[in-house]
Short mmCIF file of C-alpha atoms and ligand atoms in Angstrom, two decimals:
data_model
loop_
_atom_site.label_atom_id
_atom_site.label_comp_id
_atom_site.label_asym_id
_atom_site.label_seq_id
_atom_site.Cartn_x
_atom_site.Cartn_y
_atom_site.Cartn_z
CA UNK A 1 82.36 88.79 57.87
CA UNK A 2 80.16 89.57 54.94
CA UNK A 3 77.45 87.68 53.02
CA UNK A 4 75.23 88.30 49.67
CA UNK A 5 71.68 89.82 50.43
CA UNK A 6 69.01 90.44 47.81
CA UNK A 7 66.72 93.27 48.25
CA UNK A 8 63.51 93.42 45.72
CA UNK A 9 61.65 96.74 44.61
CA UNK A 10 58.37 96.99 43.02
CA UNK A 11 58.22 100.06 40.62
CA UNK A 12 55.51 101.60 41.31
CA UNK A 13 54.99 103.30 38.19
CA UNK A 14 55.06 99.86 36.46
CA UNK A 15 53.05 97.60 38.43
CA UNK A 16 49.59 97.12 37.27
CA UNK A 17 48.04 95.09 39.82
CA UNK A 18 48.45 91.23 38.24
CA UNK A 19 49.47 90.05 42.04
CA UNK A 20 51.42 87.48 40.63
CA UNK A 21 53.84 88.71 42.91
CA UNK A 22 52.18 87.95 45.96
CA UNK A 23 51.27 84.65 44.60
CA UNK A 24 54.28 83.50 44.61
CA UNK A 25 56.01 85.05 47.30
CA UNK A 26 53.58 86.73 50.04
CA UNK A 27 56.15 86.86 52.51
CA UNK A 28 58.02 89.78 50.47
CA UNK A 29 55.03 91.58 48.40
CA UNK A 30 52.15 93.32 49.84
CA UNK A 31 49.08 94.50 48.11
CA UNK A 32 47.51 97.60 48.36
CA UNK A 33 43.24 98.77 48.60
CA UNK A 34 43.94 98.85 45.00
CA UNK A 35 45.74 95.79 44.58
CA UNK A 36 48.82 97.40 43.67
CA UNK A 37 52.08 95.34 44.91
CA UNK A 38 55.12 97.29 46.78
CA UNK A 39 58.05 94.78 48.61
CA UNK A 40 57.75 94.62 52.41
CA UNK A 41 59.81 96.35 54.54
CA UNK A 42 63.36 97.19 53.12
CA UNK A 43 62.85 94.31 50.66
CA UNK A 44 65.23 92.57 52.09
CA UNK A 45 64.87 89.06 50.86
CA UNK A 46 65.63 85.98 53.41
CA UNK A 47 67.72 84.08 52.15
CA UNK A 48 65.31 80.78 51.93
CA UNK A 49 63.22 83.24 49.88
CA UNK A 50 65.69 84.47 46.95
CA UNK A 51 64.53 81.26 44.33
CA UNK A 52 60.72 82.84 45.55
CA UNK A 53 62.10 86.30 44.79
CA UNK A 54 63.48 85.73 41.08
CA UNK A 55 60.46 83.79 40.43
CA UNK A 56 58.03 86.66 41.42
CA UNK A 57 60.82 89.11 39.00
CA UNK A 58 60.30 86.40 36.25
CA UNK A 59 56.40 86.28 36.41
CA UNK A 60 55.75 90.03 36.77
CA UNK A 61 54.14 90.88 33.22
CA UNK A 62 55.25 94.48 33.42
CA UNK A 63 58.69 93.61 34.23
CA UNK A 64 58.06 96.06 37.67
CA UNK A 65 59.90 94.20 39.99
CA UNK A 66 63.90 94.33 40.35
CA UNK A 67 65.96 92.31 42.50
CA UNK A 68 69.69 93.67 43.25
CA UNK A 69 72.08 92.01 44.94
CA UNK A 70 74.01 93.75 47.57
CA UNK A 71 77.24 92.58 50.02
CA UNK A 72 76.46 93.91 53.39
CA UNK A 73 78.90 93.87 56.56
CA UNK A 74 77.28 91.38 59.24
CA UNK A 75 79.76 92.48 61.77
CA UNK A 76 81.13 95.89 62.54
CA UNK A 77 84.16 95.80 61.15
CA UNK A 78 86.13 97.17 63.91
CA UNK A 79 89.17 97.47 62.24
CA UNK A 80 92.18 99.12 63.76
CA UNK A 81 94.95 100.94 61.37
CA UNK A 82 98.18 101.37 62.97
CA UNK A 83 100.48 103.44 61.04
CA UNK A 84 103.70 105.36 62.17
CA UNK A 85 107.34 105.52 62.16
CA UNK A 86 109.05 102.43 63.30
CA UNK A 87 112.12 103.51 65.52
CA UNK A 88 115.04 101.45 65.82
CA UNK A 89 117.19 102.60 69.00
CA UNK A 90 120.76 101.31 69.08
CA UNK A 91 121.73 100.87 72.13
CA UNK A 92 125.94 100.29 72.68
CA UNK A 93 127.42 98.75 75.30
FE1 F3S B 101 52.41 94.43 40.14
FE2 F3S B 101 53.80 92.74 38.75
FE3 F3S B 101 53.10 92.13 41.15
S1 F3S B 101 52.22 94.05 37.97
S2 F3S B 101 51.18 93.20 41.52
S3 F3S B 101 54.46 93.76 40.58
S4 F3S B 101 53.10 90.75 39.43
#
């Protein structure tokens, strides 16, 4: 089984400390001494927080923060491939 996932980055070399980020979505932004924003974790973005998520993208003045979209396996996929010969064997009476 697979499902969409969002992941957010902050660029670091872009971000210039407006925390509007954080504002809007503290639960995937976290500020540094300096006020500078980076995403939490993996950025992997709940998903009751992806409408947060492109709202913190959309409000970001320096356009720092991207938001991908990514399909990732929930399940291992366990998956089994059979190949061969199929043998047919007469048998007579
Ligand atoms: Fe930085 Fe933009 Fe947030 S400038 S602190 S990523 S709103």
């Amino acid at each position: 089984m697979t499902h969409a996932t969002f992941r957010v980055h902050v660029d670091p070399d872009k971000c210039q400390g407006h925390n509007r980020c954080y504002s809007v979505s503290p639960d995937l932004f976290e500020l540094d001494d300096l006020g500078m924003s980076s995403e939490i974790g993996t950025g992997l973005v709940p998903p009751g927080l992806v409408s947060l998520a492109k709202l913190a993208v959309e409000n970001c003045p320096e356009h720092a923060i991207s938001i991908t979209e990514a399909t990732e396996a929930t399940e291992a996929t366990g998956v089994t491939e059979v190949t061969g010969v199929t043998e047919t064997a007469e048998v007579r009476p």
